XYZ file of C-alpha atoms in Angstrom:
369
model
C 0.104 0.052 0.233
C 0.804 3.631 -0.592
C 2.090 4.429 2.802
C 3.565 1.534 4.320
C 6.070 2.283 6.988
C 4.350 5.614 7.403
C 4.123 6.119 11.211
C 1.445 9.129 12.423
C 0.562 10.064 15.821
C -3.007 11.102 15.808
C -4.025 13.853 18.531
C -7.049 15.120 17.004
C -10.421 14.322 17.800
C -14.528 14.352 16.619
C -14.148 14.251 12.628
C -11.421 16.444 10.403
C -8.509 15.346 11.911
C -9.428 11.600 12.680
C -11.028 11.823 8.729
C -7.212 13.051 7.782
C -5.493 10.219 9.236
C -8.046 7.536 9.109
C -7.331 7.902 4.982
C -3.719 7.153 5.719
C -4.110 3.807 7.760
C -6.519 2.726 4.881
C -3.383 3.076 3.033
C -1.243 1.256 5.260
C -0.125 4.232 7.804
C 0.672 3.260 11.377
C -1.873 5.587 12.672
C -1.996 5.984 17.245
C -4.410 7.446 18.329
C -3.220 9.103 21.259
C -6.836 9.832 23.546
C -7.174 11.610 26.928
C -8.086 9.759 30.347
C -11.922 9.091 30.599
C -13.536 8.280 27.780
C -11.534 9.193 25.215
C -12.060 11.037 21.456
C -16.351 12.334 22.226
C -16.680 10.696 18.901
C -16.892 7.569 20.429
C -20.067 8.617 22.433
C -21.433 10.415 19.553
C -24.631 8.637 17.456
C -25.577 5.862 16.875
C -23.751 2.726 18.384
C -23.621 -0.553 16.513
C -20.980 -2.399 18.309
C -18.273 -1.247 20.788
C -18.324 2.364 19.494
C -20.837 4.870 17.802
C -20.663 4.617 14.436
C -19.938 8.260 13.368
C -16.307 6.728 15.662
C -15.555 4.260 13.253
C -16.314 5.739 10.156
C -13.439 8.239 11.324
C -11.206 6.236 12.898
C -11.263 2.016 11.379
C -8.004 0.810 11.594
C -5.773 3.029 14.374
C -4.160 2.064 17.285
C -5.440 3.722 20.163
C -3.165 4.987 23.183
C -4.119 6.888 26.455
C -1.804 9.482 27.821
C -2.460 11.988 30.268
C 0.108 15.128 28.610
C -0.897 16.773 32.031
C 1.350 14.504 33.608
C 5.091 13.932 33.124
C 5.111 10.184 32.285
C 2.673 11.192 29.816
C 4.294 13.790 27.932
C 7.230 11.537 28.062
C 5.746 8.509 26.553
C 4.255 10.784 23.943
C 7.673 12.411 23.113
C 9.247 9.310 22.428
C 5.982 8.261 20.046
C 7.007 11.924 18.520
C 10.866 10.955 18.094
C 10.041 7.672 15.928
C 7.079 9.094 14.132
C 6.811 10.576 10.018
C 3.291 12.558 10.921
C 1.843 14.557 13.800
C -1.797 16.001 13.718
C -3.311 17.315 16.039
C -6.708 19.518 16.122
C -6.556 21.178 19.571
C -7.534 25.337 19.782
C -4.269 26.948 19.011
C -1.632 27.469 21.618
C -2.647 24.261 23.559
C 0.119 22.332 22.076
C 2.542 24.985 23.188
C 1.384 25.049 26.593
C 2.089 21.559 26.576
C 5.478 21.101 25.743
C 4.165 19.427 21.909
C 4.434 22.914 19.269
C 6.181 22.862 16.080
C 9.670 23.905 17.153
C 9.845 21.570 20.182
C 8.887 18.421 18.424
C 10.776 19.545 14.725
C 14.259 20.318 16.948
C 13.884 16.542 18.207
C 12.431 15.018 15.306
C 13.923 17.266 12.235
C 12.209 14.734 9.699
C 8.686 15.137 11.390
C 5.487 16.666 9.607
C 3.476 18.418 11.792
C -0.457 19.496 10.513
C -2.683 21.758 12.814
C -6.345 22.237 11.869
C -8.072 24.245 13.932
C -11.631 26.276 13.405
C -9.370 30.109 12.211
C -5.921 28.875 12.124
C -3.034 29.563 14.449
C -3.068 33.136 13.767
C -5.422 36.168 12.895
C -8.133 37.658 15.278
C -9.858 34.693 15.505
C -7.572 32.080 16.623
C -8.997 31.493 20.087
C -12.996 31.469 19.285
C -14.831 28.494 19.837
C -15.941 26.900 16.259
C -17.014 23.746 14.765
C -18.055 23.296 10.850
C -21.619 25.610 11.054
C -20.082 28.304 12.667
C -16.816 28.726 9.996
C -19.442 28.119 7.535
C -21.280 30.583 8.189
C -17.781 33.538 8.852
C -16.637 31.970 5.123
C -20.018 32.592 3.729
C -21.246 29.413 2.424
C -24.427 29.805 4.665
C -24.796 33.083 3.113
C -25.754 31.095 0.018
C -27.410 27.929 1.586
C -31.322 28.912 1.532
C -34.409 26.861 2.048
C -37.691 28.091 -0.032
C -38.288 29.976 2.742
C -35.142 32.002 1.998
C -33.635 31.944 5.279
C -29.892 29.691 5.886
C -30.143 26.242 5.789
C -28.358 23.858 8.162
C -26.382 21.926 6.003
C -26.775 17.716 5.877
C -22.813 17.897 5.290
C -20.111 18.902 7.804
C -18.592 20.518 4.613
C -16.256 22.799 6.542
C -15.009 19.106 8.414
C -14.726 17.275 5.175
C -12.730 20.058 3.283
C -10.581 21.092 5.609
C -9.625 17.954 6.416
C -8.788 16.775 2.791
C -6.953 19.827 2.442
C -4.825 18.313 5.124
C -4.196 15.519 3.748
C -3.026 16.921 0.676
C -0.412 18.788 2.864
C 0.579 15.578 4.385
C 1.590 14.007 1.582
C 2.971 16.656 -0.352
C 4.786 17.288 3.004
C 6.370 13.498 2.686
C 7.104 13.764 -0.621
C 9.283 17.074 -0.733
C 10.410 15.112 2.801
C 12.361 13.192 0.514
C 14.595 15.431 -1.643
C 15.032 18.011 1.617
C 15.789 15.566 4.445
C 13.200 17.625 6.538
C 9.468 17.628 7.463
C 6.852 20.834 7.845
C 4.644 22.850 9.904
C 1.514 22.505 8.063
C -1.576 25.312 9.552
C -5.264 24.244 7.909
C -7.602 26.518 8.807
C -11.542 25.333 7.710
C -12.758 28.665 7.812
C -10.160 29.084 4.930
C -10.933 25.761 3.277
C -14.720 26.447 3.003
C -14.101 29.570 1.582
C -12.013 28.294 -0.835
C -14.434 25.295 -1.949
C -16.616 28.765 -3.439
C -14.939 29.443 -6.506
C -17.490 29.173 -9.045
C -19.407 31.687 -6.750
C -17.461 34.048 -5.735
C -17.512 35.931 -9.286
C -20.011 38.860 -8.123
C -18.303 38.848 -4.108
C -14.902 39.678 -5.959
C -15.783 42.034 -8.681
C -17.239 43.847 -5.555
C -21.010 43.744 -6.802
C -23.244 43.513 -4.314
C -24.232 40.517 -2.303
C -26.646 38.305 -4.869
C -30.180 36.846 -4.060
C -29.208 32.594 -3.461
C -32.528 32.364 -5.538
C -31.735 33.490 -8.584
C -28.253 31.964 -8.512
C -26.806 29.218 -11.288
C -26.602 26.954 -8.473
C -28.716 27.402 -5.678
C -32.149 28.028 -6.928
C -32.441 30.411 -10.547
C -32.025 27.473 -12.779
C -35.301 25.724 -13.960
C -32.854 22.509 -14.710
C -30.375 22.540 -11.192
C -33.071 22.455 -8.715
C -35.212 20.235 -6.327
C -39.016 18.912 -7.072
C -41.187 17.743 -5.284
C -43.376 15.013 -6.493
C -46.455 13.517 -6.102
C -45.706 10.999 -3.077
C -43.958 14.296 -0.797
C -40.469 12.257 -2.555
C -38.030 14.774 -4.311
C -35.958 14.758 -7.678
C -33.393 16.898 -8.733
C -32.923 18.138 -12.375
C -28.897 18.199 -12.228
C -27.770 19.656 -15.923
C -28.158 23.135 -17.350
C -26.764 22.047 -21.175
C -29.437 23.594 -23.502
C -29.612 20.000 -24.944
C -31.149 18.723 -21.503
C -33.706 21.801 -21.900
C -34.254 20.581 -24.776
C -34.832 16.916 -24.786
C -37.011 17.516 -21.392
C -39.525 20.398 -22.347
C -39.751 18.923 -25.853
C -41.336 15.825 -24.471
C -43.113 17.762 -22.394
C -44.787 19.726 -25.389
C -42.962 23.312 -24.205
C -40.187 24.286 -26.322
C -41.807 27.417 -25.591
C -40.045 28.472 -22.852
C -36.118 27.058 -24.347
C -35.860 30.628 -24.953
C -35.997 31.656 -20.887
C -33.783 28.966 -20.048
C -31.119 29.876 -22.617
C -31.139 33.025 -21.341
C -29.702 32.247 -18.221
C -30.294 31.480 -14.520
C -32.188 34.282 -12.976
C -36.079 35.360 -12.290
C -36.890 35.118 -15.517
C -36.822 31.590 -15.426
C -39.383 31.425 -12.434
C -42.415 30.531 -15.507
C -40.316 27.116 -16.374
C -39.568 26.034 -12.913
C -43.537 26.874 -12.104
C -44.188 25.032 -14.772
C -41.591 22.205 -13.772
C -43.275 22.118 -10.130
C -47.182 21.541 -11.514
C -45.856 18.457 -13.521
C -43.702 16.919 -11.318
C -46.036 16.864 -8.051
C -48.685 14.683 -10.885
C -46.582 11.776 -10.189
C -44.968 9.535 -7.712
C -41.114 9.784 -7.550
C -40.671 6.338 -8.896
C -43.069 6.621 -11.429
C -40.821 9.644 -12.702
C -37.259 8.022 -12.609
C -39.218 5.251 -14.841
C -40.097 7.982 -17.151
C -37.079 9.506 -17.612
C -35.227 6.262 -17.655
C -33.384 6.139 -21.445
C -33.653 9.959 -21.875
C -30.676 12.288 -22.148
C -31.852 14.531 -19.138
C -29.788 15.017 -15.979
C -32.265 13.782 -13.148
C -31.278 12.156 -9.914
C -33.856 11.019 -7.574
C -33.043 12.700 -3.808
C -31.950 9.225 -1.796
C -32.629 8.893 1.981
C -29.354 7.956 3.750
C -30.427 4.245 3.268
C -31.166 3.989 -0.407
C -27.913 5.974 -0.320
C -25.994 2.507 1.096
C -27.819 0.303 -1.050
C -27.284 2.640 -4.472
C -26.675 -0.248 -7.427
C -23.661 2.350 -8.807
C -22.184 2.375 -5.164
C -22.741 -1.574 -4.873
C -21.451 -2.629 -7.926
C -18.475 -0.202 -7.317
C -17.716 -2.045 -3.741
C -17.985 1.347 -2.490
C -19.893 -0.321 0.116
C -17.943 -2.786 2.739
C -19.183 -5.465 5.274
C -16.873 -6.559 8.345
C -17.373 -10.063 10.375
C -19.752 -8.370 12.512
C -22.240 -7.163 9.229
C -21.605 -3.540 10.367
C -20.981 -1.496 6.945
C -17.909 0.818 6.017
C -17.236 2.952 3.598
C -14.543 1.976 1.001
C -11.488 4.044 0.313
C -12.474 6.755 -2.142
C -9.650 6.171 -3.756
C -9.240 3.224 -6.441
C -5.636 2.358 -7.103
C -4.828 -0.347 -9.895
C -1.290 -1.736 -8.395
C -1.476 -0.696 -4.929
C -5.372 -0.707 -3.637
C -5.958 0.230 -0.098
C -7.009 -2.495 2.521
C -8.435 -1.168 5.154
C -8.858 -2.262 8.740
C -12.722 -2.507 9.650
C -12.083 -2.325 13.190
C -11.678 0.335 15.429
C -9.090 0.860 18.691
C -10.739 0.509 21.496
C -9.684 2.642 23.791
C -6.322 2.063 25.445
C -6.186 -0.985 23.436
C -1.979 -0.721 22.156
C -0.710 0.767 24.871
C 2.103 -1.427 24.167
C 3.122 0.691 21.209
C 4.428 3.385 23.679
C 7.282 1.104 24.375
C 7.912 -0.228 20.360
C 5.764 -2.872 20.982
């Protein structure tokens, strides 16, 4: 596997850091998860459990080793120093300043181990006026402007279903770690990585920052290309209180659907691009799609060259035939489901361990065993 021989010391909790280090474990890295005394990573106890820990926890921590260390004690700090001295990567997600107070800041650890790649993921970064503010995913998305474009039909900012700031920052951090490890082959030196969830969220808006960067007024989401201003990039109700989406605005899709519905007269409105002038098209399609069930519509669309999709429930998503055919859902020996690693190598495929670590289940690694 790609990361065999790479040793990672992981002090992160909740989602961004653990998701990063799980990806490394899936591809062969030895990840030692250092947890606080007591109940360990809070993620162990968040949400539904189908085994020794929550599904939340195992979805971000499979394949790791767990060590409990009290970093407020001399013995705990000494143990962590020993682990870091032999590590390739160190990941932490505490508020800025915490690692320095404990004696595990970048300067201290890199002096002991110059090859160490040191990665910090935080809400607002290691410097700047917000560095000490408490925040999780939702707050950083709000600061980044993401929620100003994420509205329900009532025009009020909506709660996102995906922890986008957590995941996007995690993937930026992963790319940073891999780049630093690659560069280390030439320089022999590690590096310091500082990833801000706020920054990562803003960077995830390249296609919708046009008006702001051009210093124009804030756009009205319901009139914009990807947030409600296009009839062919829209969510529609069906007769059984389900939903489908049209997800492609190319004019060929517009012509194909409106032609079959005998409303080619509406095509010119779509040819003008997104905006309030498409309201008649949206209202027409809303009326049409309310006439049949979701299953009926998906059958009706079969074979048509139109970008359409059902709004799946989570269970339907896990059972989706395309994902199943690709092996995207794995099942362990306890019958529990797991999401397979997304990156699929032809020559060195991932071999994820489908077991999450028991709390402090690998304490012997502190002594090199």
